[in-house]
């Protein structure tokens, strides 16, 4: 269930559909996504979060997220002030070279705004991540996020 | 504690010591923060998602877990409510002796209709509580809960900064514990069991 199928969308098709020029790259994808999951939503819940680990060997930034399940996807940072939770939109998330960045409950996470349909356990949420490497090269990574009502962390806590 | 040691204590530690009731200074049977004896958080006057007026006295004989949040909260609130639901499950036969309450800090968007869908989906026994803006502010203030709606974005969407603690009340309706979602479900359930034993 936790197996991921990240892959890059490159070349003419991406460039044509998104109107941006994407430099073809023949190197192995630099950014890997793992341990993705999203909590299933309940009736009346208009928003959702997704969680995963990101790692870039050469260093990159996550600049944008999209999903066909939501009107928009914002990257939110949780700023804790004692017991007060403050959510703030992050314009981009820096992935330092060789470090795994965890997007986890209670921390930085993508927030799916104005859900178009509920997230149901057992189904898959599709996310598209826009990344930019140190040389400015852009890459898109699609992530299949398993939706669960039994989050991995909570089972072991 | 003599006068000299009081003077030597840093202010923060002194304030903490003063806020704690004598029984809380002994070794605590709780994993959660024991606030037994505080002189705030005595009651609330809100309406549940069925439209029924509610106050703490309605839940005498039960332990109560209470959380202030809002439905447009993607991460923290669903996490906290799912935790509360799991505590009730872990309690087993004692589960029905724990009442979960979700107080909205966003009554503008969290109408009774929204709450009646959202809250029971985590556990059918849980109640969503709401009030007018004034009643919500009064309840939050009485329970030392901070909340502040942020500026809406271009689509009119906004988040609400809020205190992310859960409170636990004993079956006599006294505020006893501050729980944080970083605690394990088992530790929270064990704490609730201690509170439940105080009546049986």
Tab-separated table of N, CA and C in Angstrom, chain A residues 37 39-40 42-49 51 71-72 74 76 78 80 83-89 104-107 109-114 149 153-157, chain B residues 70-76 78-80 82-83 86 114 117-119 121-122 146 148 150 153 155 157-165 178 180-186:
chain	number	residue	atom	x	y	z
A	37	UNK	N	0.832	9.324	2.260
A	37	UNK	CA	-0.517	8.936	2.701
A	37	UNK	C	-1.347	10.182	2.933
A	39	UNK	N	-5.122	11.239	5.030
A	39	UNK	CA	-6.228	10.762	5.867
A	39	UNK	C	-7.537	10.897	5.091
A	40	UNK	N	-8.363	9.877	5.148
A	40	UNK	CA	-9.666	9.969	4.510
A	40	UNK	C	-10.451	11.100	5.168
A	42	UNK	N	-14.051	13.150	6.271
A	42	UNK	CA	-15.383	12.819	6.781
A	42	UNK	C	-16.387	13.767	6.128
A	43	UNK	N	-17.674	13.420	6.153
A	43	UNK	CA	-18.675	14.324	5.580
A	43	UNK	C	-18.586	15.706	6.234
A	44	UNK	N	-18.720	16.741	5.443
A	44	UNK	CA	-18.640	18.088	5.993
A	44	UNK	C	-17.226	18.630	6.074
A	45	UNK	N	-16.255	17.809	5.685
A	45	UNK	CA	-14.856	18.272	5.735
A	45	UNK	C	-14.460	18.799	4.365
A	46	UNK	N	-14.251	20.115	4.242
A	46	UNK	CA	-14.030	20.702	2.923
A	46	UNK	C	-12.557	20.756	2.502
A	47	UNK	N	-11.666	20.367	3.402
A	47	UNK	CA	-10.226	20.474	3.144
A	47	UNK	C	-9.559	19.172	3.575
A	48	UNK	N	-8.313	18.983	3.139
A	48	UNK	CA	-7.593	17.769	3.542
A	48	UNK	C	-6.100	18.049	3.491
A	49	UNK	N	-5.342	17.140	4.059
A	49	UNK	CA	-3.888	17.258	4.031
A	49	UNK	C	-3.311	15.989	3.423
A	51	UNK	N	0.542	13.765	3.188
A	51	UNK	CA	1.835	13.658	3.863
A	51	UNK	C	2.772	12.745	3.076
A	71	UNK	N	-9.621	22.361	-5.589
A	71	UNK	CA	-9.528	23.593	-6.372
A	71	UNK	C	-8.091	24.098	-6.401
A	72	UNK	N	-7.404	23.965	-5.269
A	72	UNK	CA	-6.000	24.350	-5.222
A	72	UNK	C	-5.306	23.587	-4.104
A	74	UNK	N	-2.223	24.204	-1.390
A	74	UNK	CA	-1.243	25.140	-0.823
A	74	UNK	C	-0.291	24.366	0.080
A	76	UNK	N	1.452	24.379	3.410
A	76	UNK	CA	1.256	25.061	4.681
A	76	UNK	C	2.318	24.670	5.692
A	78	UNK	N	3.266	24.747	9.673
A	78	UNK	CA	2.705	24.898	11.018
A	78	UNK	C	3.726	25.638	11.877
A	80	UNK	N	4.350	26.685	15.452
A	80	UNK	CA	3.877	26.453	16.810
A	80	UNK	C	4.360	27.566	17.721
A	83	UNK	N	1.276	26.265	22.701
A	83	UNK	CA	0.226	25.330	22.285
A	83	UNK	C	-0.630	25.893	21.160
A	84	UNK	N	-0.262	27.068	20.652
A	84	UNK	CA	-1.065	27.680	19.589
A	84	UNK	C	-0.525	27.237	18.224
A	85	UNK	N	-1.456	26.814	17.369
A	85	UNK	CA	-1.104	26.340	16.040
A	85	UNK	C	-1.401	27.452	15.041
A	86	UNK	N	-0.395	27.861	14.306
A	86	UNK	CA	-0.598	28.886	13.277
A	86	UNK	C	-0.196	28.282	11.932
A	87	UNK	N	-1.146	28.266	11.001
A	87	UNK	CA	-0.865	27.718	9.677
A	87	UNK	C	-0.533	28.869	8.741
A	88	UNK	N	0.586	28.771	8.055
A	88	UNK	CA	0.949	29.833	7.119
A	88	UNK	C	1.364	29.218	5.795
A	89	UNK	N	0.925	29.883	4.711
A	89	UNK	CA	1.289	29.367	3.393
A	89	UNK	C	2.774	29.609	3.136
A	104	UNK	N	4.639	15.965	7.492
A	104	UNK	CA	3.972	15.071	8.443
A	104	UNK	C	2.920	15.835	9.240
A	105	UNK	N	1.989	15.098	9.880
A	105	UNK	CA	0.988	15.768	10.712
A	105	UNK	C	1.656	16.676	11.750
A	106	UNK	N	1.100	17.841	11.930
A	106	UNK	CA	1.646	18.775	12.900
A	106	UNK	C	2.831	19.564	12.373
A	107	UNK	N	3.203	19.347	11.113
A	107	UNK	CA	4.327	20.076	10.529
A	107	UNK	C	3.935	20.649	9.174
A	109	UNK	N	2.885	20.708	5.462
A	109	UNK	CA	2.126	19.718	4.695
A	109	UNK	C	1.362	20.419	3.581
A	110	UNK	N	1.079	19.700	2.492
A	110	UNK	CA	0.195	20.260	1.478
A	110	UNK	C	-1.241	20.272	1.989
A	111	UNK	N	-1.923	21.400	1.808
A	111	UNK	CA	-3.324	21.491	2.196
A	111	UNK	C	-4.169	21.564	0.928
A	112	UNK	N	-5.083	20.645	0.802
A	112	UNK	CA	-5.988	20.619	-0.347
A	112	UNK	C	-7.191	21.489	-0.029
A	113	UNK	N	-7.335	22.569	-0.793
A	113	UNK	CA	-8.391	23.545	-0.535
A	113	UNK	C	-9.610	23.231	-1.409
A	114	UNK	N	-10.776	23.452	-0.861
A	114	UNK	CA	-12.036	23.276	-1.590
A	114	UNK	C	-12.059	21.938	-2.336
A	149	UNK	N	-7.819	5.435	6.446
A	149	UNK	CA	-8.405	5.888	7.719
A	149	UNK	C	-7.602	5.326	8.889
A	153	UNK	N	1.518	6.360	11.297
A	153	UNK	CA	2.123	6.815	12.555
A	153	UNK	C	1.258	6.463	13.752
A	154	UNK	N	-0.059	6.634	13.578
A	154	UNK	CA	-0.939	6.457	14.723
A	154	UNK	C	-1.045	5.003	15.155
A	155	UNK	N	-0.785	4.098	14.213
A	155	UNK	CA	-0.876	2.687	14.565
A	155	UNK	C	0.229	2.256	15.504
A	156	UNK	N	1.355	2.981	15.468
A	156	UNK	CA	2.520	2.546	16.240
A	156	UNK	C	2.762	3.401	17.472
A	157	UNK	N	1.995	4.493	17.605
A	157	UNK	CA	2.261	5.396	18.729
A	157	UNK	C	1.764	4.808	20.031
B	70	UNK	N	-11.900	23.630	14.094
B	70	UNK	CA	-12.810	24.058	13.031
B	70	UNK	C	-12.676	23.108	11.855
B	71	UNK	N	-13.727	23.038	11.044
B	71	UNK	CA	-13.747	22.004	10.004
B	71	UNK	C	-12.856	22.333	8.807
B	72	UNK	N	-12.555	23.622	8.593
B	72	UNK	CA	-11.656	23.982	7.492
B	72	UNK	C	-10.200	23.849	7.912
B	73	UNK	N	-9.917	22.971	8.816
B	73	UNK	CA	-8.587	22.732	9.362
B	73	UNK	C	-8.158	21.382	8.788
B	74	UNK	N	-7.114	21.404	7.942
B	74	UNK	CA	-6.778	20.208	7.163
B	74	UNK	C	-5.988	19.185	7.960
B	75	UNK	N	-5.199	19.659	8.871
B	75	UNK	CA	-4.200	18.780	9.491
B	75	UNK	C	-4.500	18.502	10.954
B	76	UNK	N	-4.481	19.534	11.757
B	76	UNK	CA	-4.461	19.337	13.203
B	76	UNK	C	-5.789	18.832	13.765
B	78	UNK	N	-8.545	17.213	12.276
B	78	UNK	CA	-8.894	15.809	12.019
B	78	UNK	C	-7.980	14.845	12.780
B	79	UNK	N	-6.704	15.228	12.921
B	79	UNK	CA	-5.769	14.384	13.666
B	79	UNK	C	-6.229	14.259	15.118
B	80	UNK	N	-6.595	15.380	15.726
B	80	UNK	CA	-6.998	15.386	17.138
B	80	UNK	C	-8.309	14.622	17.333
B	82	UNK	N	-9.550	12.243	15.400
B	82	UNK	CA	-9.303	10.818	15.175
B	82	UNK	C	-8.652	10.202	16.416
B	83	UNK	N	-7.759	10.979	17.055
B	83	UNK	CA	-7.126	10.512	18.298
B	83	UNK	C	-8.180	10.296	19.378
B	86	UNK	N	-10.041	7.224	18.791
B	86	UNK	CA	-9.275	6.017	19.093
B	86	UNK	C	-9.162	5.805	20.602
B	114	UNK	N	-23.226	21.523	9.247
B	114	UNK	CA	-21.868	21.047	8.960
B	114	UNK	C	-21.373	20.195	10.127
B	117	UNK	N	-22.685	16.637	10.432
B	117	UNK	CA	-22.073	15.666	9.525
B	117	UNK	C	-20.663	15.314	9.984
B	118	UNK	N	-19.928	16.353	10.313
B	118	UNK	CA	-18.474	16.232	10.539
B	118	UNK	C	-18.136	15.502	11.836
B	119	UNK	N	-18.674	15.967	12.933
B	119	UNK	CA	-18.228	15.459	14.239
B	119	UNK	C	-18.575	13.977	14.454
B	121	UNK	N	-18.878	11.706	12.411
B	121	UNK	CA	-18.157	10.816	11.501
B	121	UNK	C	-16.892	10.266	12.160
B	122	UNK	N	-16.353	10.975	13.128
B	122	UNK	CA	-15.176	10.473	13.853
B	122	UNK	C	-15.607	9.437	14.882
B	146	UNK	N	-6.921	30.295	22.807
B	146	UNK	CA	-6.704	31.413	21.887
B	146	UNK	C	-7.221	31.027	20.514
B	148	UNK	N	-7.843	33.006	16.426
B	148	UNK	CA	-7.848	34.227	15.612
B	148	UNK	C	-7.958	33.830	14.145
B	150	UNK	N	-7.661	34.214	10.289
B	150	UNK	CA	-6.693	34.939	9.480
B	150	UNK	C	-7.371	35.577	8.273
B	153	UNK	N	-7.942	34.473	1.706
B	153	UNK	CA	-7.163	34.578	0.467
B	153	UNK	C	-8.102	35.022	-0.669
B	155	UNK	N	-9.661	33.451	-2.806
B	155	UNK	CA	-10.870	32.620	-2.941
B	155	UNK	C	-11.781	32.721	-1.716
B	157	UNK	N	-10.912	31.877	1.271
B	157	UNK	CA	-10.568	30.818	2.223
B	157	UNK	C	-9.663	31.379	3.314
B	158	UNK	N	-9.870	30.929	4.526
B	158	UNK	CA	-8.995	31.388	5.595
B	158	UNK	C	-8.758	30.267	6.618
B	159	UNK	N	-7.642	30.378	7.305
B	159	UNK	CA	-7.351	29.453	8.398
B	159	UNK	C	-7.589	30.202	9.708
B	160	UNK	N	-7.655	29.459	10.783
B	160	UNK	CA	-7.858	30.055	12.103
B	160	UNK	C	-6.726	29.568	13.014
B	161	UNK	N	-5.942	30.503	13.498
B	161	UNK	CA	-4.934	30.129	14.499
B	161	UNK	C	-5.686	29.724	15.758
B	162	UNK	N	-5.250	28.640	16.394
B	162	UNK	CA	-5.968	28.248	17.616
B	162	UNK	C	-5.095	27.373	18.507
B	163	UNK	N	-5.445	27.360	19.774
B	163	UNK	CA	-4.740	26.509	20.726
B	163	UNK	C	-5.045	25.056	20.398
B	164	UNK	N	-4.023	24.249	20.378
B	164	UNK	CA	-4.199	22.858	19.951
B	164	UNK	C	-4.171	21.864	21.088
B	165	UNK	N	-4.777	22.231	22.205
B	165	UNK	CA	-4.783	21.296	23.336
B	165	UNK	C	-6.164	20.651	23.475
B	178	UNK	N	-4.626	18.597	30.741
B	178	UNK	CA	-4.361	19.121	29.405
B	178	UNK	C	-3.685	18.006	28.622
B	180	UNK	N	-2.138	16.618	24.878
B	180	UNK	CA	-1.598	17.113	23.615
B	180	UNK	C	-1.503	15.946	22.644
B	181	UNK	N	-1.758	16.207	21.351
B	181	UNK	CA	-1.779	15.103	20.393
B	181	UNK	C	-0.438	14.362	20.263
B	182	UNK	N	0.620	14.894	20.848
B	182	UNK	CA	1.898	14.180	20.807
B	182	UNK	C	1.889	12.972	21.749
B	183	UNK	N	0.905	12.936	22.661
B	183	UNK	CA	0.804	11.781	23.568
B	183	UNK	C	0.236	10.585	22.800
B	184	UNK	N	0.524	9.392	23.301
B	184	UNK	CA	-0.016	8.203	22.644
B	184	UNK	C	-1.479	8.026	23.030
B	185	UNK	N	-2.204	7.337	22.181
B	185	UNK	CA	-3.605	7.025	22.452
B	185	UNK	C	-3.711	6.215	23.745
B	186	UNK	N	-2.778	5.280	23.917
B	186	UNK	CA	-2.819	4.418	25.108
B	186	UNK	C	-2.631	5.236	26.377
